mmCIF file with all atom_site columns, C-alpha atoms in Angstrom:
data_model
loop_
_atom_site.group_PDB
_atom_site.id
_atom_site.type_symbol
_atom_site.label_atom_id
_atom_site.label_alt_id
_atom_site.label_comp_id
_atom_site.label_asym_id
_atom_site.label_entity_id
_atom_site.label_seq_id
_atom_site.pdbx_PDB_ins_code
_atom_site.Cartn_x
_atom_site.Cartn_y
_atom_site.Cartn_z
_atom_site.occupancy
_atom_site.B_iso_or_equiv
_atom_site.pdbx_formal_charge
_atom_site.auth_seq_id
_atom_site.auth_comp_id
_atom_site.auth_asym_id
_atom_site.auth_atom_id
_atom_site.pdbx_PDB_model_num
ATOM 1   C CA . UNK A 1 1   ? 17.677 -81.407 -207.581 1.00 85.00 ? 296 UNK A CA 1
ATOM 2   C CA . UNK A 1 2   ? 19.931 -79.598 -205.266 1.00 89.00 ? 297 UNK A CA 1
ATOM 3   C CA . UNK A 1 3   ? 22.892 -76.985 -205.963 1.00 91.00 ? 298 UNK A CA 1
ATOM 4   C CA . UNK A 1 4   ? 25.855 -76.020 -204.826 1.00 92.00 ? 299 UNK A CA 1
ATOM 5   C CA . UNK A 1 5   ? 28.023 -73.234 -205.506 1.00 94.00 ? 300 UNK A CA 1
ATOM 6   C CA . UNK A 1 6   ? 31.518 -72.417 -204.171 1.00 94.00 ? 301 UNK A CA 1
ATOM 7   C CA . UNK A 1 7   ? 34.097 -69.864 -205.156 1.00 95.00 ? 302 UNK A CA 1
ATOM 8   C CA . UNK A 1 8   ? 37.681 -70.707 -204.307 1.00 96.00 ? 303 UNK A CA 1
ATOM 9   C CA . UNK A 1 9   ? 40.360 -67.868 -204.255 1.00 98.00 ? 304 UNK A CA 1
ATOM 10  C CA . UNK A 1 10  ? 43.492 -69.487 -204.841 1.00 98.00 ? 305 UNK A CA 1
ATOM 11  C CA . UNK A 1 11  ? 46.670 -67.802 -203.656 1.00 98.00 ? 306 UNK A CA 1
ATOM 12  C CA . UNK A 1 12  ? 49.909 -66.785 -206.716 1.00 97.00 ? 307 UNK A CA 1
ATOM 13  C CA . UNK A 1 13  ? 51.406 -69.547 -207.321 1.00 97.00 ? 308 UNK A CA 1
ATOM 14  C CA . UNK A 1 14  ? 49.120 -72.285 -206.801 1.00 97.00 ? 309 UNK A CA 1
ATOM 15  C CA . UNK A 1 15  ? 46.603 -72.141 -209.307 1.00 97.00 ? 310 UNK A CA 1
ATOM 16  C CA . UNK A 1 16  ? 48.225 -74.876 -211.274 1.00 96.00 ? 311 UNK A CA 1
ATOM 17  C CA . UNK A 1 17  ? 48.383 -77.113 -208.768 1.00 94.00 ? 312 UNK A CA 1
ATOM 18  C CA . UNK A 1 18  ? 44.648 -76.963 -208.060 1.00 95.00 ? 313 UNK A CA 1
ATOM 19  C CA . UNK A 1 19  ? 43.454 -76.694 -211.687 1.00 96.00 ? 314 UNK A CA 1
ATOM 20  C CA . UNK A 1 20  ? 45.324 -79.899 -211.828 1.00 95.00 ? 315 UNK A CA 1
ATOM 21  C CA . UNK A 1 21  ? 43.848 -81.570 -208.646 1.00 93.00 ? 316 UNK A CA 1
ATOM 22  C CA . UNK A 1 22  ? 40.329 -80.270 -209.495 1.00 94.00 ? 317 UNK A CA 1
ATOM 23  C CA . UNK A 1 23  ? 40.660 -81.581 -213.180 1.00 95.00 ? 318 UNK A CA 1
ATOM 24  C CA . UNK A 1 24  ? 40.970 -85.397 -211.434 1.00 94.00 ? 319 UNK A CA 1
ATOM 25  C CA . UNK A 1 25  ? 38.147 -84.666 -208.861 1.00 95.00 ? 320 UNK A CA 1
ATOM 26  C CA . UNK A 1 26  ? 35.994 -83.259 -211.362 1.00 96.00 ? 321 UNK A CA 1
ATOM 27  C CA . UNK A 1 27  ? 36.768 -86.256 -213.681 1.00 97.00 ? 322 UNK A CA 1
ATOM 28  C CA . UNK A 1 28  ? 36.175 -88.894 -210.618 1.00 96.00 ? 323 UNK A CA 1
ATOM 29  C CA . UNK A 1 29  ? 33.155 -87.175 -209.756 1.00 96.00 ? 324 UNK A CA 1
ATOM 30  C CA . UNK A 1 30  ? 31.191 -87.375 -212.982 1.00 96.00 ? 325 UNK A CA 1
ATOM 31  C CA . UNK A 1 31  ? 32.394 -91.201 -213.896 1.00 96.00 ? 326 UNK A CA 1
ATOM 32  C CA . UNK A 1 32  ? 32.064 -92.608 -210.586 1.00 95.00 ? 327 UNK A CA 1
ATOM 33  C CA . UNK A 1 33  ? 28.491 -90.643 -208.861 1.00 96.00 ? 328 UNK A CA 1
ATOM 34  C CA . UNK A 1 34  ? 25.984 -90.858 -210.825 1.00 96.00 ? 329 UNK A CA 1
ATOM 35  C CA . UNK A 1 35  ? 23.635 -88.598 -208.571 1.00 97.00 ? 330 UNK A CA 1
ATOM 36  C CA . UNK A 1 36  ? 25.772 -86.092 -209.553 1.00 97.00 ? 331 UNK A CA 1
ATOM 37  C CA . UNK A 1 37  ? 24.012 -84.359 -212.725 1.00 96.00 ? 332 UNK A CA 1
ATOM 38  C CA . UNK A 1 38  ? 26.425 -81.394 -213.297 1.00 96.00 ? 333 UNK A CA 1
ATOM 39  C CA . UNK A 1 39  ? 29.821 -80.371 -211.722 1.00 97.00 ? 334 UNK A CA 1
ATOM 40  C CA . UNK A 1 40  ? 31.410 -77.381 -213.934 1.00 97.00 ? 335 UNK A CA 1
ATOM 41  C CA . UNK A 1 41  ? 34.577 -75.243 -213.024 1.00 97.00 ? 336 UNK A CA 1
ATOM 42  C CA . UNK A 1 42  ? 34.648 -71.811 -214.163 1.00 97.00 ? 337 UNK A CA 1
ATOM 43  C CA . UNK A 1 43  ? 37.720 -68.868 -213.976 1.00 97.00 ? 338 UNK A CA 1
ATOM 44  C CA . UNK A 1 44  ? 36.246 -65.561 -213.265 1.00 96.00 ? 339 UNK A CA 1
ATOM 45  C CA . UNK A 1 45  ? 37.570 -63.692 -216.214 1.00 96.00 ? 340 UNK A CA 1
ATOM 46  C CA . UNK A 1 46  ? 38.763 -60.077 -213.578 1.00 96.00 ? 341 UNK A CA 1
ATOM 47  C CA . UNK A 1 47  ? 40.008 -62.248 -211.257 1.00 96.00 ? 342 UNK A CA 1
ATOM 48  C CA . UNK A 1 48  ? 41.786 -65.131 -212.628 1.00 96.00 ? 343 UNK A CA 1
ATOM 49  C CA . UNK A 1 49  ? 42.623 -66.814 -209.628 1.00 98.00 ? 344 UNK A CA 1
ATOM 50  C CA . UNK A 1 50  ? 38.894 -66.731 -208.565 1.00 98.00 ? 345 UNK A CA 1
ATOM 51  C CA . UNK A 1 51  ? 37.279 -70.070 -209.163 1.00 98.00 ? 346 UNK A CA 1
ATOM 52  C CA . UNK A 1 52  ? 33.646 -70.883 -209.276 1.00 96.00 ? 347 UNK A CA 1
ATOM 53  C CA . UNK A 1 53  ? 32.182 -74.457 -209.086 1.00 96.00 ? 348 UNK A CA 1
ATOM 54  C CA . UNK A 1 54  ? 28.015 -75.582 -209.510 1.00 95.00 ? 349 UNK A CA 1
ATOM 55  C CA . UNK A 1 55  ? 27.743 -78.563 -208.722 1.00 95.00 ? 350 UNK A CA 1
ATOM 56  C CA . UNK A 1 56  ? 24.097 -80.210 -209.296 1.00 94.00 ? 351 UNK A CA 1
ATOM 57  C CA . UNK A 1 57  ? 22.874 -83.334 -207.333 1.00 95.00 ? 352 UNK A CA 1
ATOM 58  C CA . UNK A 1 58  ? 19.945 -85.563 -207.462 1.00 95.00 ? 353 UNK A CA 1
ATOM 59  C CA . UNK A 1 59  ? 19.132 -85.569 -204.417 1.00 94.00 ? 354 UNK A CA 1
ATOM 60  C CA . UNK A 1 60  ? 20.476 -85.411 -200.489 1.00 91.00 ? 355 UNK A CA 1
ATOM 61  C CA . UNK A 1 61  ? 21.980 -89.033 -200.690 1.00 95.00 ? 356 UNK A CA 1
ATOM 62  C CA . UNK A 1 62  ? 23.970 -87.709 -203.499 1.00 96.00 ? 357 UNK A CA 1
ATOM 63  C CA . UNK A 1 63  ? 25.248 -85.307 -201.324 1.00 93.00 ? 358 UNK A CA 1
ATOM 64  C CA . UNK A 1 64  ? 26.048 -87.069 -198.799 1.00 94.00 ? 359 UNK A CA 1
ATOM 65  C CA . UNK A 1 65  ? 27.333 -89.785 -201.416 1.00 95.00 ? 360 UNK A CA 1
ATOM 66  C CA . UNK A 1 66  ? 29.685 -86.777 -202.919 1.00 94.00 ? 361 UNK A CA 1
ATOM 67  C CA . UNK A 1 67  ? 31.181 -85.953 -199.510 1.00 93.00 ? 362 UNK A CA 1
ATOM 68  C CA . UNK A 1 68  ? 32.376 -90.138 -198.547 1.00 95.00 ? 363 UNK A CA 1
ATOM 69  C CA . UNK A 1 69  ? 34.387 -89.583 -202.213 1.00 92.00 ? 364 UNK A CA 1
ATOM 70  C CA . UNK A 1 70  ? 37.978 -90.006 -201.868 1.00 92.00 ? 365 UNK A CA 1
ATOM 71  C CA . UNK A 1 71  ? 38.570 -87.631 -204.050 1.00 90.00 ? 366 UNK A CA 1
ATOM 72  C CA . UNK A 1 72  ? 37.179 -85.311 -202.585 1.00 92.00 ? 367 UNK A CA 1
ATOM 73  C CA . UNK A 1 73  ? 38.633 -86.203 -199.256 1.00 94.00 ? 368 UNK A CA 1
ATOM 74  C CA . UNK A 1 74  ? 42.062 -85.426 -200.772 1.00 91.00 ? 369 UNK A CA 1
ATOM 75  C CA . UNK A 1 75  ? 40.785 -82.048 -202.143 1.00 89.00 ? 370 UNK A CA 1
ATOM 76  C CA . UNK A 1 76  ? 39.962 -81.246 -199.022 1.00 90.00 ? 371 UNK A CA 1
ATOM 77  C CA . UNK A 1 77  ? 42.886 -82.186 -197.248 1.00 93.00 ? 372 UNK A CA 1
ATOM 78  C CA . UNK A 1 78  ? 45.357 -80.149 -199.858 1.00 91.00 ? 373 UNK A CA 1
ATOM 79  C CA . UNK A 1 79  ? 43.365 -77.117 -199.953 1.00 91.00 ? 374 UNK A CA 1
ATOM 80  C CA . UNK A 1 80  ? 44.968 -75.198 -197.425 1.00 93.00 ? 375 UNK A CA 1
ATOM 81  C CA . UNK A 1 81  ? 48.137 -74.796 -199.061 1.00 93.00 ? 376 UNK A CA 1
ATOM 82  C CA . UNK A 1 82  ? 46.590 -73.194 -201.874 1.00 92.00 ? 377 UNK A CA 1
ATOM 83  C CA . UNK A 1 83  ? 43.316 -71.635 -200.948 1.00 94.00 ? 378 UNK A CA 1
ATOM 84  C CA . UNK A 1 84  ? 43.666 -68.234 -200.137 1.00 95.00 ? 379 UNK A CA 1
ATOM 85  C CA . UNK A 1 85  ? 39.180 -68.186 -199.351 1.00 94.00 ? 380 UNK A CA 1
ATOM 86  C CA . UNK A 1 86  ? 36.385 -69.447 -200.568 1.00 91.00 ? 381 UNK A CA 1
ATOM 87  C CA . UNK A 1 87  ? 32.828 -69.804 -200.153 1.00 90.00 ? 382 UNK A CA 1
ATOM 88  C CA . UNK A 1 88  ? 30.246 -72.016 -200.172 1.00 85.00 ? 383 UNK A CA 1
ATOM 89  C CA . UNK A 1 89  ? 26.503 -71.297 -201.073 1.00 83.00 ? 384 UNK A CA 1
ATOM 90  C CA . UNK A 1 90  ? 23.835 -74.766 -200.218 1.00 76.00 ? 385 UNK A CA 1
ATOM 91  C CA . UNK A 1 91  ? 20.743 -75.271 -199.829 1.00 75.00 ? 386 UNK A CA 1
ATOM 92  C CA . UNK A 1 92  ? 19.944 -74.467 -203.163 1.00 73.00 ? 387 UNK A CA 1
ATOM 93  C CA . UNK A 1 93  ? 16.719 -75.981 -205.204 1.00 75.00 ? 388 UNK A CA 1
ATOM 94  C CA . UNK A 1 94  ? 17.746 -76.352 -209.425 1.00 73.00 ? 389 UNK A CA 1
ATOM 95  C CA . UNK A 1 95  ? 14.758 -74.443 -211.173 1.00 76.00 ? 390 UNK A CA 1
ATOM 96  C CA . UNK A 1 96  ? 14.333 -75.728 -215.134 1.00 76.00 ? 391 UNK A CA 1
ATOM 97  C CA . UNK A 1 97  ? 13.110 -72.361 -217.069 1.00 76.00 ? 392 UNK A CA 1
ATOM 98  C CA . UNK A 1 98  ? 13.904 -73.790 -220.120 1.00 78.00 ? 393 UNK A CA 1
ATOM 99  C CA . UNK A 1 99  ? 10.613 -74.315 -221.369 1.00 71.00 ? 394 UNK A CA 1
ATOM 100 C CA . UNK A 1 100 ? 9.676  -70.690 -220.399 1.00 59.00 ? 395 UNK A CA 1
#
């Protein structure tokens, strides 16, 4: 299984505009890829317009499956008006320590 993690910054004013476009990406993602295994969104709690997503994928096709969705595509195409930075962390491996 592979990870990724990004943290968005989003500048004042926009964070309900991309709350409300990541809600319907989010949603799209999980009903419509199912190599996708995980996607959450989380608000750091000293920052609040600091975003953090993990995303967990099957494998590389779902990757590669998760960046031809149109959803995504129009994520990607609105996030400069309200990303102030982000940053992405791939390449990741999922490690299950549950049963240690």
């Amino acid at each position: 299984m592979h990870v990724i993690i990004v943290r968005w910054r989003i500048k004042e004013g926009f964070v309900a505009d991309f709350e409300a476009e990541m809600k319907a990406h989010v949603a799209a993602t999980r009903a419509s890829e199912s190599g996708c295994l995980r996607f959450d969104v989380v608000r750091d709690k000293k920052e609040p317009r600091t975003y953090h997503l993990f995303e967990i994928y099957r494998d590389d096709q779902a990757i590669a499956d998760h960046g031809k969705s149109p959803t995504l595509a129009k994520l990607v195409e609105k996030a400069p008006l309200w990303v102030e930075d982000r940053s992405y962390f791939t390449g990741n491996t999922w490690i299950d320590l549950s049963s240690a």
